[in-house]
Short mmCIF file of C-alpha atoms and ligand atoms in Angstrom, two decimals:
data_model
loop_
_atom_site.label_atom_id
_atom_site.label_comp_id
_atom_site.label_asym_id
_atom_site.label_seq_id
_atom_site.Cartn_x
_atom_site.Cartn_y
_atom_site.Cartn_z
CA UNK Y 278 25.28 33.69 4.56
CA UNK Y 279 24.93 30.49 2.44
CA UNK Y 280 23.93 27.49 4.55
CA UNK Y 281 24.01 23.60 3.37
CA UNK Y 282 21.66 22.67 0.77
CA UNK Y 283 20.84 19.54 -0.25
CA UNK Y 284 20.68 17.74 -3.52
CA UNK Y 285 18.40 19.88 -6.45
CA UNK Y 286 16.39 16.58 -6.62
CA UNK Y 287 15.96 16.72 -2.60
CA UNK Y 288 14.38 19.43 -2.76
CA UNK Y 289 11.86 18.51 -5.38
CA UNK Y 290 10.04 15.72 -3.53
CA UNK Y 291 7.14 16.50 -1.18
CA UNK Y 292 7.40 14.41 1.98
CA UNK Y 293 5.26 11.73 1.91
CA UNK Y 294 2.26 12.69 4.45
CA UNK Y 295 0.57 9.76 6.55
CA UNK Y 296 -3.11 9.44 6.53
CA UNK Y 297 -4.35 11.31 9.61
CA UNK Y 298 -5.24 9.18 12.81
CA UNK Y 299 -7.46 11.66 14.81
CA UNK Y 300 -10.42 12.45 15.48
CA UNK Y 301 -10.71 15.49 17.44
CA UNK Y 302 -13.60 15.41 19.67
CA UNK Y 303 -15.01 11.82 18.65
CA UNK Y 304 -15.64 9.89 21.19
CA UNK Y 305 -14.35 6.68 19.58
CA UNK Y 306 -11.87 6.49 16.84
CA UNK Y 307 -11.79 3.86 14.52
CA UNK Y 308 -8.47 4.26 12.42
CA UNK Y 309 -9.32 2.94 8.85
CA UNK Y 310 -6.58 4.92 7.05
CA UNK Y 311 -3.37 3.34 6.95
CA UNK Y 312 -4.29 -0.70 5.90
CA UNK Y 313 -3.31 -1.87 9.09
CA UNK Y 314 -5.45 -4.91 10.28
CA UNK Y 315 -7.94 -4.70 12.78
CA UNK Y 316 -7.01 -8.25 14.08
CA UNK Y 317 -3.68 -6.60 15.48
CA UNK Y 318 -0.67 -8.69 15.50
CA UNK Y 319 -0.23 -12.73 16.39
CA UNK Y 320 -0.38 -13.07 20.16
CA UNK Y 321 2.78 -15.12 19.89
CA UNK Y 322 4.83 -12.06 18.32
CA UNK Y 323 3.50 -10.21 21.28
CA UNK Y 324 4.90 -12.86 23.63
CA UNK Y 325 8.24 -12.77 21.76
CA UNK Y 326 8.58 -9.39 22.32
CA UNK Y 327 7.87 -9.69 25.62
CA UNK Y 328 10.77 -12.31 26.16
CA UNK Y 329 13.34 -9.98 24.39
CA UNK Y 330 12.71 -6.90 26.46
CA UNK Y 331 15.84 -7.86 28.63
CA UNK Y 332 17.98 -8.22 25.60
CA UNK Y 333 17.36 -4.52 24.23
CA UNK Y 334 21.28 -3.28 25.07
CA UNK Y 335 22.56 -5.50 22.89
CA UNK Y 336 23.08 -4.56 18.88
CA UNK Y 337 20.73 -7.24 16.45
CA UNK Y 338 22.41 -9.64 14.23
CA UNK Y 339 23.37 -7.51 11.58
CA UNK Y 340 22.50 -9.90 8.37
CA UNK Y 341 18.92 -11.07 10.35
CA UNK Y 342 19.68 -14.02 9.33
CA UNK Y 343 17.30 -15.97 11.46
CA UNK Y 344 14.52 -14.23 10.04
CA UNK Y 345 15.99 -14.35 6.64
CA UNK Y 346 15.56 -18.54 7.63
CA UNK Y 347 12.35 -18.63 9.01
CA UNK Y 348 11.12 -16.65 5.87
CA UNK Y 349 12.81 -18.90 3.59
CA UNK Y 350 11.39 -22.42 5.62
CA UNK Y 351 7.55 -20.77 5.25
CA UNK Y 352 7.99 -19.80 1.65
CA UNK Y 353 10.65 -22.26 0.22
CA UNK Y 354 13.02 -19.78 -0.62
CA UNK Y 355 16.91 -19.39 -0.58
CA UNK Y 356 17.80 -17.42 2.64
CA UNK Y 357 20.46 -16.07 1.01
CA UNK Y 358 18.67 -14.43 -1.76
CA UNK Y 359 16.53 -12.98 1.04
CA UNK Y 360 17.67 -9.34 2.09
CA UNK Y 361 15.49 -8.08 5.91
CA UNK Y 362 14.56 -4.48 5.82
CA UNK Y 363 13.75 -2.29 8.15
CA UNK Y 364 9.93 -1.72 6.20
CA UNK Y 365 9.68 -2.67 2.75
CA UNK Y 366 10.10 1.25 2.28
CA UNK Y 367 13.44 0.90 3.41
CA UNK Y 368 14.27 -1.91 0.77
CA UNK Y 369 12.48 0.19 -2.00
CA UNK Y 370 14.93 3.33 -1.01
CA UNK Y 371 17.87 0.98 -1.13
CA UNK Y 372 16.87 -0.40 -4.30
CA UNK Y 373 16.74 2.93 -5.99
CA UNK Y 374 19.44 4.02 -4.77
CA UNK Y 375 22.06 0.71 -5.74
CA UNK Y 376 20.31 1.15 -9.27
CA UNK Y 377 19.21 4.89 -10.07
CA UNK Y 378 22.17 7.56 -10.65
CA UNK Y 379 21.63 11.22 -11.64
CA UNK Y 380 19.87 10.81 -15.07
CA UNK Y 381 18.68 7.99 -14.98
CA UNK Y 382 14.90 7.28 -15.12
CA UNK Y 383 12.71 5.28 -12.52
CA UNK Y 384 9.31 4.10 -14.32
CA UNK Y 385 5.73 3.71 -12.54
CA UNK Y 386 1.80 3.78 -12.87
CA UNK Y 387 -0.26 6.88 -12.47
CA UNK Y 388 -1.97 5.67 -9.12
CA UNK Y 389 0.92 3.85 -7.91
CA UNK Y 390 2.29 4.35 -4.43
CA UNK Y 391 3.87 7.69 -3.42
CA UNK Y 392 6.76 5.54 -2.44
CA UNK Y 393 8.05 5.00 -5.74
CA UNK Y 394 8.55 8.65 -6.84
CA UNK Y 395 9.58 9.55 -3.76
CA UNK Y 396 12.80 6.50 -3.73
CA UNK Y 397 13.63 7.65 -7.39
CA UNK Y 398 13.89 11.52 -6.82
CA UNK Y 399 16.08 10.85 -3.73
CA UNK Y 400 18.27 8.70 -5.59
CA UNK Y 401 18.34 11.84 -8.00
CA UNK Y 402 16.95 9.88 -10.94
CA UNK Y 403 14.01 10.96 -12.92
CA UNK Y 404 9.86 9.93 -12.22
CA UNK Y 405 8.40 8.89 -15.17
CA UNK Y 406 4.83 7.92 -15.08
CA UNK Y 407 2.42 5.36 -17.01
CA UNK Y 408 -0.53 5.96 -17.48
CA UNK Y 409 -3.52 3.73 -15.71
CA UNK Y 410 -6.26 2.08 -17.49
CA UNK Y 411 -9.47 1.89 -15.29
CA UNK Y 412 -7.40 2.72 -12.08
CA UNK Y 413 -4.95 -0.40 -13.00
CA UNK Y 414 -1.39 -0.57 -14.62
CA UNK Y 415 -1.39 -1.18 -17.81
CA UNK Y 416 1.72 -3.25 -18.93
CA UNK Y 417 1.86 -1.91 -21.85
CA UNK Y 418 1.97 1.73 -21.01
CA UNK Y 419 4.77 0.65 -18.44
CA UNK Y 420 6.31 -0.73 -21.16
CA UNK Y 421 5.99 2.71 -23.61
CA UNK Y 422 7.63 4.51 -20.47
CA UNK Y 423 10.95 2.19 -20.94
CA UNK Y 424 14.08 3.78 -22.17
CA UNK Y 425 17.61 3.58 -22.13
CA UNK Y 426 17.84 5.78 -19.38
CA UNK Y 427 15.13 3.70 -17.60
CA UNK Y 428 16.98 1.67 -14.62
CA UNK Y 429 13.94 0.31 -12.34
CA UNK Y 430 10.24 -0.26 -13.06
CA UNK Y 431 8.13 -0.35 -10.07
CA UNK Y 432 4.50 -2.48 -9.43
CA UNK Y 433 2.37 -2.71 -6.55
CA UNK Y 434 0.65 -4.91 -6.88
CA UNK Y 435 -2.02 -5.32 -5.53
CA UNK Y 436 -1.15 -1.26 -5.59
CA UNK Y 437 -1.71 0.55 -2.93
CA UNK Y 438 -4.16 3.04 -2.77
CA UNK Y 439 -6.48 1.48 -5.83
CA UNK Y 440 -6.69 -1.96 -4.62
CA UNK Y 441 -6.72 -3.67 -8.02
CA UNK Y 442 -4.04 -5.96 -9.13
CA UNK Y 443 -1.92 -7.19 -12.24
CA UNK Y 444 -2.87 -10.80 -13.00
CA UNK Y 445 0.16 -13.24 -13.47
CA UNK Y 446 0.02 -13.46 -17.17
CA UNK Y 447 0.85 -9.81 -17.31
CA UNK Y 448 2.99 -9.56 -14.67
CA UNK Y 449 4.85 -12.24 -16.66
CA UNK Y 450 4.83 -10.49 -19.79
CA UNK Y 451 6.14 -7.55 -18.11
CA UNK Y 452 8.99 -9.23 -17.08
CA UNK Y 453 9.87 -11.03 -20.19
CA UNK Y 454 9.56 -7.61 -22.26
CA UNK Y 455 11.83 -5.67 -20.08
CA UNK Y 456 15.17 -4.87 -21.32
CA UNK Y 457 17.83 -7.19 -19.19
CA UNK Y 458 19.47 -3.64 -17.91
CA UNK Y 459 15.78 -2.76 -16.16
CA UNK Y 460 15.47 -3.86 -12.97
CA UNK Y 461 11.47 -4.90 -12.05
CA UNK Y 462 9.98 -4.11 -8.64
CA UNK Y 463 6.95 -6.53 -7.29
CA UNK Y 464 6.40 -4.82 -4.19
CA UNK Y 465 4.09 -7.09 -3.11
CA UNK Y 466 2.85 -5.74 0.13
CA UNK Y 467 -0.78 -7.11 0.22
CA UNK Y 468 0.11 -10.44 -1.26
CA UNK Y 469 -1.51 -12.83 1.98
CA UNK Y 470 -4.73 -11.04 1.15
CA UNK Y 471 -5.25 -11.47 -2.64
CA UNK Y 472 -7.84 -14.34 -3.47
CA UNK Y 473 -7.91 -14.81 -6.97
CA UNK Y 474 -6.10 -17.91 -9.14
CA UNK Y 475 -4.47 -15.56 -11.56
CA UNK Y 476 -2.51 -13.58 -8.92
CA UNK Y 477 1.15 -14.39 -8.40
CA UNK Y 478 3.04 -12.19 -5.72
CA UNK Y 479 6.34 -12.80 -7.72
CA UNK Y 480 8.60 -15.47 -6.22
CA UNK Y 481 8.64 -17.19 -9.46
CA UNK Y 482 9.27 -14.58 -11.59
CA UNK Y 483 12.39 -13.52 -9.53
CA UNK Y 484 13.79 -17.31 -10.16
CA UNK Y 485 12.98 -17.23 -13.72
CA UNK Y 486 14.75 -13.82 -14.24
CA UNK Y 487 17.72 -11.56 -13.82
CA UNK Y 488 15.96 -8.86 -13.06
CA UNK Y 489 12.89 -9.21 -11.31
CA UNK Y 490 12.80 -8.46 -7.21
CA UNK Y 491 9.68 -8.92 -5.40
CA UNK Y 492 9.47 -6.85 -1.73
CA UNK Y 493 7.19 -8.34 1.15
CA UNK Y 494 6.12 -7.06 4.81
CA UNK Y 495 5.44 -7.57 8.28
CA UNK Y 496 3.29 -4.08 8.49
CA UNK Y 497 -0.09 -5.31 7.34
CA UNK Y 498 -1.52 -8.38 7.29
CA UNK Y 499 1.14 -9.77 9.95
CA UNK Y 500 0.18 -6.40 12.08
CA UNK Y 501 3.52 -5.40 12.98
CA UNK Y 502 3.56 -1.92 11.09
CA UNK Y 503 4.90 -0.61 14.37
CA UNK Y 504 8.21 -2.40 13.93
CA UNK Y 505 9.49 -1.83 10.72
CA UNK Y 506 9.93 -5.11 9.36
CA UNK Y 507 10.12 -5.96 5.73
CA UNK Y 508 11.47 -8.43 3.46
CA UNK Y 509 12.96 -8.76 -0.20
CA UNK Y 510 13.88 -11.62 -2.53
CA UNK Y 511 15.88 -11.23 -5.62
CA UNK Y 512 18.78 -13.02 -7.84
CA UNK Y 513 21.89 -12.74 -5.55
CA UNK Y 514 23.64 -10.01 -7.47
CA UNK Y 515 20.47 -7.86 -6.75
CA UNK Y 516 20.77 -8.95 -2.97
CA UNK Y 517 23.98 -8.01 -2.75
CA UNK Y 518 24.16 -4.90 -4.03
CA UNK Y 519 21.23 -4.01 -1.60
CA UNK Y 520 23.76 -5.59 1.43
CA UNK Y 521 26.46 -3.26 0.65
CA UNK Y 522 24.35 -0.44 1.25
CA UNK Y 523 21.97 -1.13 4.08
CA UNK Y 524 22.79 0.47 7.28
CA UNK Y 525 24.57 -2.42 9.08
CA UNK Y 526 21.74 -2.77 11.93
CA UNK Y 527 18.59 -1.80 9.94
CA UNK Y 528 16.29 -4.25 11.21
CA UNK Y 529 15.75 -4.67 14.93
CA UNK Y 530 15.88 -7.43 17.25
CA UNK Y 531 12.43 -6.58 18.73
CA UNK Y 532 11.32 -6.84 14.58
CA UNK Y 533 13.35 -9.78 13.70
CA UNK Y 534 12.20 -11.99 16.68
CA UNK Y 535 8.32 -10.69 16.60
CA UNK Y 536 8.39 -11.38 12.11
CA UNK Y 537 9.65 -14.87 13.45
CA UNK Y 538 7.07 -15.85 15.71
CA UNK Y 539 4.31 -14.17 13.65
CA UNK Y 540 5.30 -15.84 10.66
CA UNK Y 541 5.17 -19.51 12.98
CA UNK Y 542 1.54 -18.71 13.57
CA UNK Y 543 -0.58 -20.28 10.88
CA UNK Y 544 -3.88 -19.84 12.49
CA UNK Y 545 -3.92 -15.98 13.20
CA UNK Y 546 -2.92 -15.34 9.26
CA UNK Y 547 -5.92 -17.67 8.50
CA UNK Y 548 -8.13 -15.58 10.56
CA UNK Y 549 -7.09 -12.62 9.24
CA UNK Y 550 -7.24 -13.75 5.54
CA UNK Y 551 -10.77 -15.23 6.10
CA UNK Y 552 -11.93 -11.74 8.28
CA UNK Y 553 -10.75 -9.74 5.04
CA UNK Y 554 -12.33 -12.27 2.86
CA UNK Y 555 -15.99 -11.66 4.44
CA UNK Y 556 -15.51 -8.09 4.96
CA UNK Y 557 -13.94 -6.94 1.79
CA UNK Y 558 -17.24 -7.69 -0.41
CA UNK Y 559 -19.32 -6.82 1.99
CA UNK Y 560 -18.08 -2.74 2.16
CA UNK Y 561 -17.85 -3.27 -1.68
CA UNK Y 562 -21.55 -4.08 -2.11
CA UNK Y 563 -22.85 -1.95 0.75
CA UNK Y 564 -21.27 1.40 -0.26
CA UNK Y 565 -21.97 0.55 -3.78
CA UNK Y 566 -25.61 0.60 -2.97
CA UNK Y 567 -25.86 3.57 -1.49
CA UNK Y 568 -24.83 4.66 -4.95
CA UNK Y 569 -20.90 5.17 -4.96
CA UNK Y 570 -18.28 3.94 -6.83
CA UNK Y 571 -15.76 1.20 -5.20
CA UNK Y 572 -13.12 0.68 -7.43
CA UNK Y 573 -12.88 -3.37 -7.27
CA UNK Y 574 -9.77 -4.39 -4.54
CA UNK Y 575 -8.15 -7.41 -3.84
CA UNK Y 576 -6.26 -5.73 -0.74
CA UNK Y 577 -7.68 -4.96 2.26
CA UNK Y 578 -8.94 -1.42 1.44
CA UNK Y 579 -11.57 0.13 -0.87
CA UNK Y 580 -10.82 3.22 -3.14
CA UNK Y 581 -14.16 5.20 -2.59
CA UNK Y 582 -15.10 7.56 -5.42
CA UNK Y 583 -17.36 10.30 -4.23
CA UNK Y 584 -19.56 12.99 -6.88
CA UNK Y 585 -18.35 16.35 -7.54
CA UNK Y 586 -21.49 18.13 -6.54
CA UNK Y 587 -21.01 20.22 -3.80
CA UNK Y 588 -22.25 18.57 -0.85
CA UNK Y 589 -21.53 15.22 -1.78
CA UNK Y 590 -17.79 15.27 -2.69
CA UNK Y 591 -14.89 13.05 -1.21
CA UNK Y 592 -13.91 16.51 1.68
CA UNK Y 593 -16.82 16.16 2.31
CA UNK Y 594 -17.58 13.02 3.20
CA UNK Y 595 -14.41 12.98 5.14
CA UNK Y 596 -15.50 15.77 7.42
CA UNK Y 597 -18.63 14.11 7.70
CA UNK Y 598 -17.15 11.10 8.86
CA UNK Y 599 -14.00 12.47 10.94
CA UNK Y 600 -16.79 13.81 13.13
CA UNK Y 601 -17.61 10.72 14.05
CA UNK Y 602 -14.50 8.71 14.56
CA UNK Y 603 -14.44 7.30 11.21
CA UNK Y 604 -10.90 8.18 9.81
CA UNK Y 605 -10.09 7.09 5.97
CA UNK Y 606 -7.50 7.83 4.10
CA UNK Y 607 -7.68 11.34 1.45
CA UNK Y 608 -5.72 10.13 -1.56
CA UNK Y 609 -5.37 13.73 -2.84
CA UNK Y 610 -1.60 13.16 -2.96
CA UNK Y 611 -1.99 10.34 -5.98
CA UNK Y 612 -4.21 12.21 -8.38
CA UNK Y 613 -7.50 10.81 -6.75
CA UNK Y 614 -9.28 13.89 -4.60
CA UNK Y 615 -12.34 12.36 -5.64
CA UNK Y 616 -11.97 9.28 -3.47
CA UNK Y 617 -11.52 8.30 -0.08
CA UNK Y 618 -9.56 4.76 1.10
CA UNK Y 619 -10.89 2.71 3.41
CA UNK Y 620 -9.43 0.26 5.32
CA UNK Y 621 -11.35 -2.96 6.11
CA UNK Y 622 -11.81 -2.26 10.23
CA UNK Y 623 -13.39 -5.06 12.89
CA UNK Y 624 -16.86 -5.72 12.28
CA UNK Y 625 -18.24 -2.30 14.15
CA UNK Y 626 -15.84 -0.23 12.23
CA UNK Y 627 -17.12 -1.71 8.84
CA UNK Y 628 -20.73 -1.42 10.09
CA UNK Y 629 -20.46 2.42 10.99
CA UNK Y 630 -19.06 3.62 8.11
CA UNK Y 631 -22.01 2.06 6.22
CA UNK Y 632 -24.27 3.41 8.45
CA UNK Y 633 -22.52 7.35 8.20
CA UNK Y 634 -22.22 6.78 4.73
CA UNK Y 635 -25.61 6.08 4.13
CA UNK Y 636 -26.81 9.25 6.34
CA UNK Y 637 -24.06 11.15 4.61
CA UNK Y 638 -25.64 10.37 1.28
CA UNK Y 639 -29.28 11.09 2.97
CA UNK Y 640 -28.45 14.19 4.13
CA UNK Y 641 -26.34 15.92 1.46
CA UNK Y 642 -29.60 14.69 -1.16
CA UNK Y 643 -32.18 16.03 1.07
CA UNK Y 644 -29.65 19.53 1.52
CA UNK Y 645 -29.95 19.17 -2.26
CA UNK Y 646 -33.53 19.18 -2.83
CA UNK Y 647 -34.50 21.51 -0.52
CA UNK Y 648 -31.69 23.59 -2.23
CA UNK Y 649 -33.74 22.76 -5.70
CA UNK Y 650 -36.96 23.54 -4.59
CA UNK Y 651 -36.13 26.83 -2.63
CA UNK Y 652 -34.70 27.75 -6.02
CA UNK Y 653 -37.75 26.85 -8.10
CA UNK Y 654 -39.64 28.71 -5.34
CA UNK Y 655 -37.69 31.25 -5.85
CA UNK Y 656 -38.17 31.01 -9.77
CA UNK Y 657 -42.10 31.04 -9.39
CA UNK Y 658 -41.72 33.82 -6.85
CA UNK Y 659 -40.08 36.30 -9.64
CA UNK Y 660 -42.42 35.05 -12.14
CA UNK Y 661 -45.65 35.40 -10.20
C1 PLP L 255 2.27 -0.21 3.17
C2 PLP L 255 2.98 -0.43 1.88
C3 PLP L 255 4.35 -0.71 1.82
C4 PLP L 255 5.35 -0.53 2.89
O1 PLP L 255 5.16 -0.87 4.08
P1 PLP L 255 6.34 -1.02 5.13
O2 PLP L 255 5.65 -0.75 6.38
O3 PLP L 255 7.43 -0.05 4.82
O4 PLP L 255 6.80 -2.42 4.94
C5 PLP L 255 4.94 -0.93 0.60
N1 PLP L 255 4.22 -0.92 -0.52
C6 PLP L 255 2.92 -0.68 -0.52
C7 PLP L 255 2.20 -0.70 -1.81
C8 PLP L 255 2.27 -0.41 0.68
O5 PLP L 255 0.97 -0.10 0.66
#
């Protein structure tokens, strides 16, 4: 009995697995493994929602194109070179699959997101991977990966999970060096939170080239992961290629009109900038003094890098901290079982995982030399 199969290059992708959100027998949970932010979403999307609830029956406008406005008015952009997604995952898959055929290649870097790999097998095209220079893409090794077969280069940037970023210059070099036939990918998705003068999220470069789309969302700083709303702007051909394809409904009215009235509110974003912007360096330089390695982030997460020594590694720590309601992210999946993502939390979040961290570190060094001495006990035992 034969029964339907799909694609070979179907069946080669692992499903991409969520960071885990429970914490079986805590008492409290503190979720710090998915980037979402702990100020929640803009009371005035909440209120828009609200207000729609009557109006669920009815199908969204199918281009979003009052969203597509409101997006444009905040960031001075076309509307119409502004495609709505349902996620920015769903704009990713959409891209890969208008661009990638069977054959064809779809370049990123080493730690990049899952997504990426995940968009270009399904389109049936080919991963091909750069390697990472001090957990960052390296343009240059991006650029080794191009080949004729190459259709779409994808960036995070800042990427997701390493938290370091691409400054402009490079991002700019990238896209000048491409081939014209390569379409380049800004996803973008931490953009509001990145505090540095030589980061660019990528409008520009889209306007100055053919081939360069950047890809926004409502999931994290904006706190409407639960929605699905995401954004993309591109040349037109790009957009339109991308419109032909999209399912004909795929963002929501409850998404559209919450993105709306969280993008109108000026004051919540500045909260939630300036919360990230105190609490960012202040996990970096806590956890690095209790003598870990934070890989440097301009997101609003931390790449944790724990020893090997048994006792002390990354499972462990996560055990360690699962039992007590601290849930971070194991980044296995990308190459990077030595680390553990953390999501900048509310102040008490931030505060306990410093605190278990530092007993976590006590505890597996005293387990340690009491492991050392019993040995050298031991040692003296046989020789006396
Ligand atoms: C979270 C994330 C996204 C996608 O989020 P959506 O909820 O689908 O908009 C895209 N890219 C990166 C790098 C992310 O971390």
């Amino acid at each position: 009995m034969t029964k339907p199969v799909p694609r070979p290059s179907v069946l080669a992708i692992e499903a991409y697995v969520p960071g885990k959100s429970a914490a079986p027998g805590a008492a409290r949970v503190f979720k710090l493994s998915a980037n979402e932010t702990p100020l929640g979403p803009s009371p005035r999307a909440i209120e828009a929602l609200r207000g729609m609830a009557d109006q669920i029956a009815l199908y969204p406008e199918g281009s979003s194109r009052a969203l597509r406005e409101a997006i444009g008015a905040r960031h001075g952009l076309k509307p119409d070179r502004i495609i709505a997604g349902a996620g920015s995952d769903d704009l990713l898959e959409l891209l890969a699959l208008a661009y990638v055929s069977p054959g064809d290649e779809g370049v990123y870097s080493q730690y990049g997101f899952l997504e990426y790999r995940i968009v270009t097998l399904a389109a049936g095209g080919t991963p091909v991977v750069a390697p990472e220079t001090n957990y960052t893409a390296d343009v240059d090794a991006l650029l080794g990966c191009v080949s004729e077969r190459t259709k779409i280069v994808f960036l995070a940037n800042p990427n997701n999970p390493t938290g370091t970023f691409v400054p402009a210059s490079e991002v700019a070099r990238l896209a000048r060096a491409l081939p014209s036939h390569v379409l380049l990918v800004l996803d973008a998705a931490y953009a509001e939170y990145v505090q540095r003068d030589d980061y660019e999220a990528g409008a520009a470069l889209v306007d100055a080239h053919d081939n360069v789309v950047m890809t926004r969302t409502f999931s994290k700083i904006f706190g409407l992961a639960g929605l699905r709303v995401g954004w993309a702007y591109g040349p037109t051909h790009v957009i339109e290629a991308l419109n032909r394809i999209r399912s004909p409904f795929n963002v929501s009215s409850a998404g559209s009109v919450a993105a709306i009235a969280a993008l109108s509110d000026r004051a919540h974003l500045d909260a939630a900038v300036a919360h990230n912007a105190r609490w960012l360096p202040w996990l970096t330089r806590e956890i690095t003094a209790l003598g870990l390695d934070v890989l440097p982030s301009v997101a609003n997460f931390i790449a944790v890098r724990f020893p090997e020594t048994p006792g002390l590694t990354a499972a462990d720590a996560d055990n360690f901290l699962t039992a007590r309601g601290l849930v971070l992210r194991a980044i296995g999946a990308y190459g990077m079982p030595q680390f553990l993502r953390l999501t900048v939390g509310a102040q008490e979040a931030n505060e306990r995982v410093v605190e278990a961290l530092a007993e976590f570190m006590r505890n597996a060094r005293s387990q340690q030399d009491a492991q050392r001495d019993s040995q050298a006990d031991a040692q003296a035992d046989a020789h006396g």
